[in-house]
PDB file of C-alpha atoms in Angstrom:
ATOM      1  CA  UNK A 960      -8.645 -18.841  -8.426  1.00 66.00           C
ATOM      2  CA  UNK A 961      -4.902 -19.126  -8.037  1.00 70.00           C
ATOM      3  CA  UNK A 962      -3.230 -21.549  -6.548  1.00 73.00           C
ATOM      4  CA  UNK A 963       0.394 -20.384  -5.825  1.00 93.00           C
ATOM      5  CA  UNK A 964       2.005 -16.552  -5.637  1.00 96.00           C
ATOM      6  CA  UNK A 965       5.269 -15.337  -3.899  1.00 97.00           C
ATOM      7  CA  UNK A 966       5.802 -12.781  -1.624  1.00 98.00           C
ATOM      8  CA  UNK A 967       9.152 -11.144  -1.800  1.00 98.00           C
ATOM      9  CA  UNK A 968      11.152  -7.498  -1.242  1.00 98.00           C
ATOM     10  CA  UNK A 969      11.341  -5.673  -4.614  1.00 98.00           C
ATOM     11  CA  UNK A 970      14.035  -4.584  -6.147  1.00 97.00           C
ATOM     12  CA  UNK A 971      15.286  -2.190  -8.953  1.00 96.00           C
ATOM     13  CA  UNK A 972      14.696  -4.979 -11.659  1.00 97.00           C
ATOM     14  CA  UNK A 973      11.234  -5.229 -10.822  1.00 97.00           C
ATOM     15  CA  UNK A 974      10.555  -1.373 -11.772  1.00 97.00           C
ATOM     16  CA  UNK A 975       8.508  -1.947 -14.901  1.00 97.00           C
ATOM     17  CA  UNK A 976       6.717  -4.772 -13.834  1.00 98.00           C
ATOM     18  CA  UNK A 977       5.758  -1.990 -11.028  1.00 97.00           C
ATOM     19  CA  UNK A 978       4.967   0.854 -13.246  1.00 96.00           C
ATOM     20  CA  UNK A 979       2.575  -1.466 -15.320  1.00 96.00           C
ATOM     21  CA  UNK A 980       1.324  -3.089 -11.902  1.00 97.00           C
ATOM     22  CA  UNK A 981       0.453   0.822 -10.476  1.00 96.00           C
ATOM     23  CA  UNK A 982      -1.194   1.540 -14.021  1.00 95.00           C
ATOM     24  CA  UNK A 983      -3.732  -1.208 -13.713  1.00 95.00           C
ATOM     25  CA  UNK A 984      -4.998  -0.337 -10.286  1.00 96.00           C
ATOM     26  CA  UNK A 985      -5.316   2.693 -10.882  1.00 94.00           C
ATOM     27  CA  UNK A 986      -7.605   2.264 -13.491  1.00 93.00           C
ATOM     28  CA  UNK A 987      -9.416  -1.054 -12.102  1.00 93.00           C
ATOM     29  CA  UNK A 988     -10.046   1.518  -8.722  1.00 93.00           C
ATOM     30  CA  UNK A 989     -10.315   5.056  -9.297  1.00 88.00           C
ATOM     31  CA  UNK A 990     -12.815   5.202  -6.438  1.00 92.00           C
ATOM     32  CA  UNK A 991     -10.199   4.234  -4.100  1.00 93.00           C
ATOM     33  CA  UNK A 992      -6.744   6.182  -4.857  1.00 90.00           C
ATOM     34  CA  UNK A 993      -5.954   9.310  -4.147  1.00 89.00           C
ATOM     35  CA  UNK A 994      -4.157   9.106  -8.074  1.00 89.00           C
ATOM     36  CA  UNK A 995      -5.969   8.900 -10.965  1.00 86.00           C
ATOM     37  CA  UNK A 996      -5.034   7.339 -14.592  1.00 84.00           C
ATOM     38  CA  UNK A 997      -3.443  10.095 -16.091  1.00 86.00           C
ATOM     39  CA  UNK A 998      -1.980  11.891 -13.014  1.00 88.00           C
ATOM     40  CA  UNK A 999       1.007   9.039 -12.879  1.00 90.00           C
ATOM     41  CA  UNK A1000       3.480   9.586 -15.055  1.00 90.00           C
ATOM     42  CA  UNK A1001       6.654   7.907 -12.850  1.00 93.00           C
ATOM     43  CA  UNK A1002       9.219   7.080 -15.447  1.00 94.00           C
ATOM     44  CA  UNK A1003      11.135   4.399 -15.325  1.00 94.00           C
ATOM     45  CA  UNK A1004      14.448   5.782 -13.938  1.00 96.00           C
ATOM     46  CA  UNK A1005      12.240   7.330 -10.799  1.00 95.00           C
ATOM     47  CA  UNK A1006      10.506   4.046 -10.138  1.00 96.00           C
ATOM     48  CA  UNK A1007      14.166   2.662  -9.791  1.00 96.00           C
ATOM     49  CA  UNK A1008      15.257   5.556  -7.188  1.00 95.00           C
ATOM     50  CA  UNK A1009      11.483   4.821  -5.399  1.00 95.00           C
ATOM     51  CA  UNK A1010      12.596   1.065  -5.054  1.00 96.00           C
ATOM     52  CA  UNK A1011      16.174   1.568  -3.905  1.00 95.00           C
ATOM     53  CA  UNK A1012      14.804   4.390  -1.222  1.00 93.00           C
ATOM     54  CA  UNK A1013      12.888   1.843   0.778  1.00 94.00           C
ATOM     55  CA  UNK A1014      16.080   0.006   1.636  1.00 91.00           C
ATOM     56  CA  UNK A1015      17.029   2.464   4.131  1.00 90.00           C
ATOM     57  CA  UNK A1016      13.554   3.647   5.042  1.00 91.00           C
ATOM     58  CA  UNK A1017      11.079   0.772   5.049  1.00 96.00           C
ATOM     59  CA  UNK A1018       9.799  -2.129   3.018  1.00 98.00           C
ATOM     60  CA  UNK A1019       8.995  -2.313  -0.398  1.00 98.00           C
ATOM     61  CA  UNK A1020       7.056  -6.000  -1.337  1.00 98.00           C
ATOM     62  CA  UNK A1021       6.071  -7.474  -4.210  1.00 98.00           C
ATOM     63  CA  UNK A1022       3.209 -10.751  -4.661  1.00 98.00           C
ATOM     64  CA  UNK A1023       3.654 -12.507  -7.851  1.00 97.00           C
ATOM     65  CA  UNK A1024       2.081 -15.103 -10.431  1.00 96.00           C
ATOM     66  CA  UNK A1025       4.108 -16.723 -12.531  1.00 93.00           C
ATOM     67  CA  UNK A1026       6.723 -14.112 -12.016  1.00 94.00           C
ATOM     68  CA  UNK A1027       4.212 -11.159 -12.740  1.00 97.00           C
ATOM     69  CA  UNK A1028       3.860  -8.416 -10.089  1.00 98.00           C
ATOM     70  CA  UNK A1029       0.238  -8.223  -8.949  1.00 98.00           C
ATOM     71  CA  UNK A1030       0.420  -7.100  -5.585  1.00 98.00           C
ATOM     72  CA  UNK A1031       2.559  -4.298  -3.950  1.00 98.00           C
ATOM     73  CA  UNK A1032       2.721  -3.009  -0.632  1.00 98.00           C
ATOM     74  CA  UNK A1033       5.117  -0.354   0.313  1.00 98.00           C
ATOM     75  CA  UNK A1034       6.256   0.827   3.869  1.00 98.00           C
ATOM     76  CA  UNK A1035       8.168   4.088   4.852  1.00 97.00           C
ATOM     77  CA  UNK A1036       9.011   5.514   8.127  1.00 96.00           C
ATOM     78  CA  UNK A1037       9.124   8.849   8.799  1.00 95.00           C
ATOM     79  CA  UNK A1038      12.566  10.945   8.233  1.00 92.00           C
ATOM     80  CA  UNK A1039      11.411  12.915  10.878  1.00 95.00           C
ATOM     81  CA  UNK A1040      12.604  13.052  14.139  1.00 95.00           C
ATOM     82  CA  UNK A1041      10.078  13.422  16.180  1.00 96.00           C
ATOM     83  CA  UNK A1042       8.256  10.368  14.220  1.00 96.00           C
ATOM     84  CA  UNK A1043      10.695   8.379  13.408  1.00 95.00           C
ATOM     85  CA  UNK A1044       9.025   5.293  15.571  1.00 97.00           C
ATOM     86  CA  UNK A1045       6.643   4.954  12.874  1.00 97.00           C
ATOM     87  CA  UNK A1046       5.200   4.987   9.472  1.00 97.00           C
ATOM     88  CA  UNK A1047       2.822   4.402   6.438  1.00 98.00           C
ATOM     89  CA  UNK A1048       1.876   2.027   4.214  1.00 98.00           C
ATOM     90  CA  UNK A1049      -0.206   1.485   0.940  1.00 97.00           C
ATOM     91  CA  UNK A1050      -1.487  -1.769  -0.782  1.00 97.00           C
ATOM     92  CA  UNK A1051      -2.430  -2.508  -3.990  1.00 97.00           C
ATOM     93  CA  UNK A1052      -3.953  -5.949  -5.388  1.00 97.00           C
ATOM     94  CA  UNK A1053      -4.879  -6.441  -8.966  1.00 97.00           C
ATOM     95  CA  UNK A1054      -8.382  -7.481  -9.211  1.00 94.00           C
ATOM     96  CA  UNK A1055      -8.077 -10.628 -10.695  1.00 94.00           C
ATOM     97  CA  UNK A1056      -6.234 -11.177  -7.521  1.00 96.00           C
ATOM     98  CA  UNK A1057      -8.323 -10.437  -4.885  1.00 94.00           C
ATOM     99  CA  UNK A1058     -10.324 -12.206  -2.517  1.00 93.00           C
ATOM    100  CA  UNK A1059      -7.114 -14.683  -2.310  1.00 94.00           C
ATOM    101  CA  UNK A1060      -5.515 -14.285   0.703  1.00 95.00           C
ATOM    102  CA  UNK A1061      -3.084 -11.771  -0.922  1.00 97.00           C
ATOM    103  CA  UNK A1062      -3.438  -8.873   0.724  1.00 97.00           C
ATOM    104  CA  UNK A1063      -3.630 -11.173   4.145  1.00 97.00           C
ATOM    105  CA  UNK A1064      -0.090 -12.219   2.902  1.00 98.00           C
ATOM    106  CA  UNK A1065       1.373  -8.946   2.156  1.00 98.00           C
ATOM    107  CA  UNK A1066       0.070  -7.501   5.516  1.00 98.00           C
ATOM    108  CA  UNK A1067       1.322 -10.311   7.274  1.00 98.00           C
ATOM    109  CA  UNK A1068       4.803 -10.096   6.084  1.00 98.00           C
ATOM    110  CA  UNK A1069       5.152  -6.456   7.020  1.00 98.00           C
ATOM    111  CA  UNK A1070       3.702  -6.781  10.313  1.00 98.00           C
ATOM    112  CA  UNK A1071       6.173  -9.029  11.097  1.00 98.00           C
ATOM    113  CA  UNK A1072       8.735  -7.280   9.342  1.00 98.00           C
ATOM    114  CA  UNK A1073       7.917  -4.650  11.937  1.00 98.00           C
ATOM    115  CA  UNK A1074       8.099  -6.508  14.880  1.00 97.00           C
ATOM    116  CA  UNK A1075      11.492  -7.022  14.264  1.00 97.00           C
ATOM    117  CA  UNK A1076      12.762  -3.693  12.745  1.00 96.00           C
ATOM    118  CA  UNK A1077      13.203  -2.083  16.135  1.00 96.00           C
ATOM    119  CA  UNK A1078      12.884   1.500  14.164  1.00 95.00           C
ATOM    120  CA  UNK A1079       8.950   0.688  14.110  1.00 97.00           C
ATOM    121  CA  UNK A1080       6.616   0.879  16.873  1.00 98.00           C
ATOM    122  CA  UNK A1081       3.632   2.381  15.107  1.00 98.00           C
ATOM    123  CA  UNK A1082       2.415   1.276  11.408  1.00 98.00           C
ATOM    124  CA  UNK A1083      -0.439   3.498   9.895  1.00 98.00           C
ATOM    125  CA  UNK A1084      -2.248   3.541   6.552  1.00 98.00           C
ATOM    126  CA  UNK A1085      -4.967   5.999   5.044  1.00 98.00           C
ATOM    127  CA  UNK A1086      -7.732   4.221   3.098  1.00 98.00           C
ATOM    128  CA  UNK A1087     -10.676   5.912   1.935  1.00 97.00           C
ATOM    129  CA  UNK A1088     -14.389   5.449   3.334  1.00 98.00           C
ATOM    130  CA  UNK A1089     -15.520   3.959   0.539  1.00 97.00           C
ATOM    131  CA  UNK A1090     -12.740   1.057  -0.250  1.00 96.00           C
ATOM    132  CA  UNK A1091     -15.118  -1.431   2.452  1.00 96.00           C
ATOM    133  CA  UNK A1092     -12.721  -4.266   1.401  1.00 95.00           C
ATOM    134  CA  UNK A1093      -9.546  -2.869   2.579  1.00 96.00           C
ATOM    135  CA  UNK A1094     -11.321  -1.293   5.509  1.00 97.00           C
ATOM    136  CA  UNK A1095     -12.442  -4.908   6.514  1.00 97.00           C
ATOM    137  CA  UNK A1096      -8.621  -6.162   6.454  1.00 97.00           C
ATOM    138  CA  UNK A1097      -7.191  -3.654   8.102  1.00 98.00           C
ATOM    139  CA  UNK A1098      -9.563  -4.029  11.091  1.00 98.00           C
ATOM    140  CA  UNK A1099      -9.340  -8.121  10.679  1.00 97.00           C
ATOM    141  CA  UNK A1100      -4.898  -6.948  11.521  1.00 98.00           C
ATOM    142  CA  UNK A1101      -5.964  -4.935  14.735  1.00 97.00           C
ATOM    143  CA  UNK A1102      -5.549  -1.392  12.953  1.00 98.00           C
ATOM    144  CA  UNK A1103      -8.004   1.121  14.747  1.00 98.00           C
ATOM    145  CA  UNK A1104      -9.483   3.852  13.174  1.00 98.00           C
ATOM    146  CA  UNK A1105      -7.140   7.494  15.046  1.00 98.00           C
ATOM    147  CA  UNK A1106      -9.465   9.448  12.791  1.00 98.00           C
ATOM    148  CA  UNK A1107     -11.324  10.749   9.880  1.00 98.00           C
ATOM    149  CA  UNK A1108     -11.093  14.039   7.742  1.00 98.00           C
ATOM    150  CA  UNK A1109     -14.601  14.538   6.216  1.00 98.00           C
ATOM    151  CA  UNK A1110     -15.376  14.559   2.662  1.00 97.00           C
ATOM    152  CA  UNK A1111     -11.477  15.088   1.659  1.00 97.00           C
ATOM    153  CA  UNK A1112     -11.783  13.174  -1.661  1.00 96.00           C
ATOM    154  CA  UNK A1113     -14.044  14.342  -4.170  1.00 95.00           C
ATOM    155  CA  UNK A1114     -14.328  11.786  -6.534  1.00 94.00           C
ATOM    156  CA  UNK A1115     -16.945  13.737  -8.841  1.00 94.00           C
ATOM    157  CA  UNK A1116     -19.156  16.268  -8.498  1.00 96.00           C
ATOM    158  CA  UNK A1117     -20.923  16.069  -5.730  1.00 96.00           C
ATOM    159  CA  UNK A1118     -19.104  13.018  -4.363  1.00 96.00           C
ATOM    160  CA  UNK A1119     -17.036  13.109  -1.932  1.00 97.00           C
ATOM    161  CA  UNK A1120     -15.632  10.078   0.117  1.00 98.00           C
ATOM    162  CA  UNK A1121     -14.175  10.487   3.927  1.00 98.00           C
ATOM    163  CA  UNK A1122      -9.957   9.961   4.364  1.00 97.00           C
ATOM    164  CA  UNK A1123      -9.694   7.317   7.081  1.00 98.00           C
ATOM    165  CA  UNK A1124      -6.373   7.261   9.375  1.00 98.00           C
ATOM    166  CA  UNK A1125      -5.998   4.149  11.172  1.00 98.00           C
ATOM    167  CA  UNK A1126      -2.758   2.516  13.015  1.00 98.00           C
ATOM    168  CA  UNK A1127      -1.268  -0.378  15.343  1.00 98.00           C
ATOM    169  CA  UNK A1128       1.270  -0.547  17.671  1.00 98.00           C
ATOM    170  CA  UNK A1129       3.857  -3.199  16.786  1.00 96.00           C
TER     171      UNK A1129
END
């Protein structure tokens, strides 16, 4: 159990830290992303131009522990401009980390984030069937399920997980 982490907007200096953070979940949860292990190959320069592109179009967080990243949640609106009132997010949590009140944290910060950014109206998120963790927290924010594609993941033969769309209003 931890006792202290910080919540903060990354930046350009943290894109290592990120690359190694990204490696570990993916790994710890293959079940869960729609990456694996060896399909991530971001190099270093590319995390850096990832990073700085959320300045303009959405939030890029960070949680750490004794200035290690465990934790990242990133936020994009659309470019598009017909959808430019909203966008989507993704959340990672090492799991040594979780259970903590981390992901709570992270959530937090960009719903309120949001509330302010008048840009945002509507924040979604895809999270597949089988993560029951992340489902719970999402619902536990107010995000509704909008709706479901069937059986979109295979994860191995012969299983297959549902892709789960669900949103707020800010």
């Amino acid at each position: 159990m931890i006792n202290q982490y910080t919540i903060r907007k990354a930046t350009e200096a943290d894109a290592e830290q990120i690359l190694i953070h990204i490696q570990k979940v993916l790994e710890a949860y293959p079940d869960f992303l729609a990456s694996s292990p060896e399909e991530f190959n971001t190099t270093l320069e590319e995390e850096k131009e990832w990073i700085a592109s959320h300045e303009k179009h959405g939030l890029l967080l960070v949680a750490e522990v004794e200035q290690k990243i465990i934790g990242l949640l990133n936020f994009r609106l659309s470019t598009r401009k017909k959808f430019c009132h909203q966008g989507m997010f993704g959340m990672s949590i090492q799991e040594p980390y979780t259970d903590q009140g981390i992901g709570s944290s992270l959530l937090q910060h960009l719903l309120e984030w949001a509330k302010k950014d008048e840009r945002v109206e509507k924040v979604s998120l895809e999270v597949f069937s089988n993560n029951k963790r992340a489902l719970h927290l999402y619902e536990k924010f107010g995000f509704i399920e909008e709706g479901r594609r069937k059986r979109n993941a295979k994860l191995r033969p012969g299983y297959y997980v549902d892709d789960i769309y669900m949103s707020q209003f800010v």
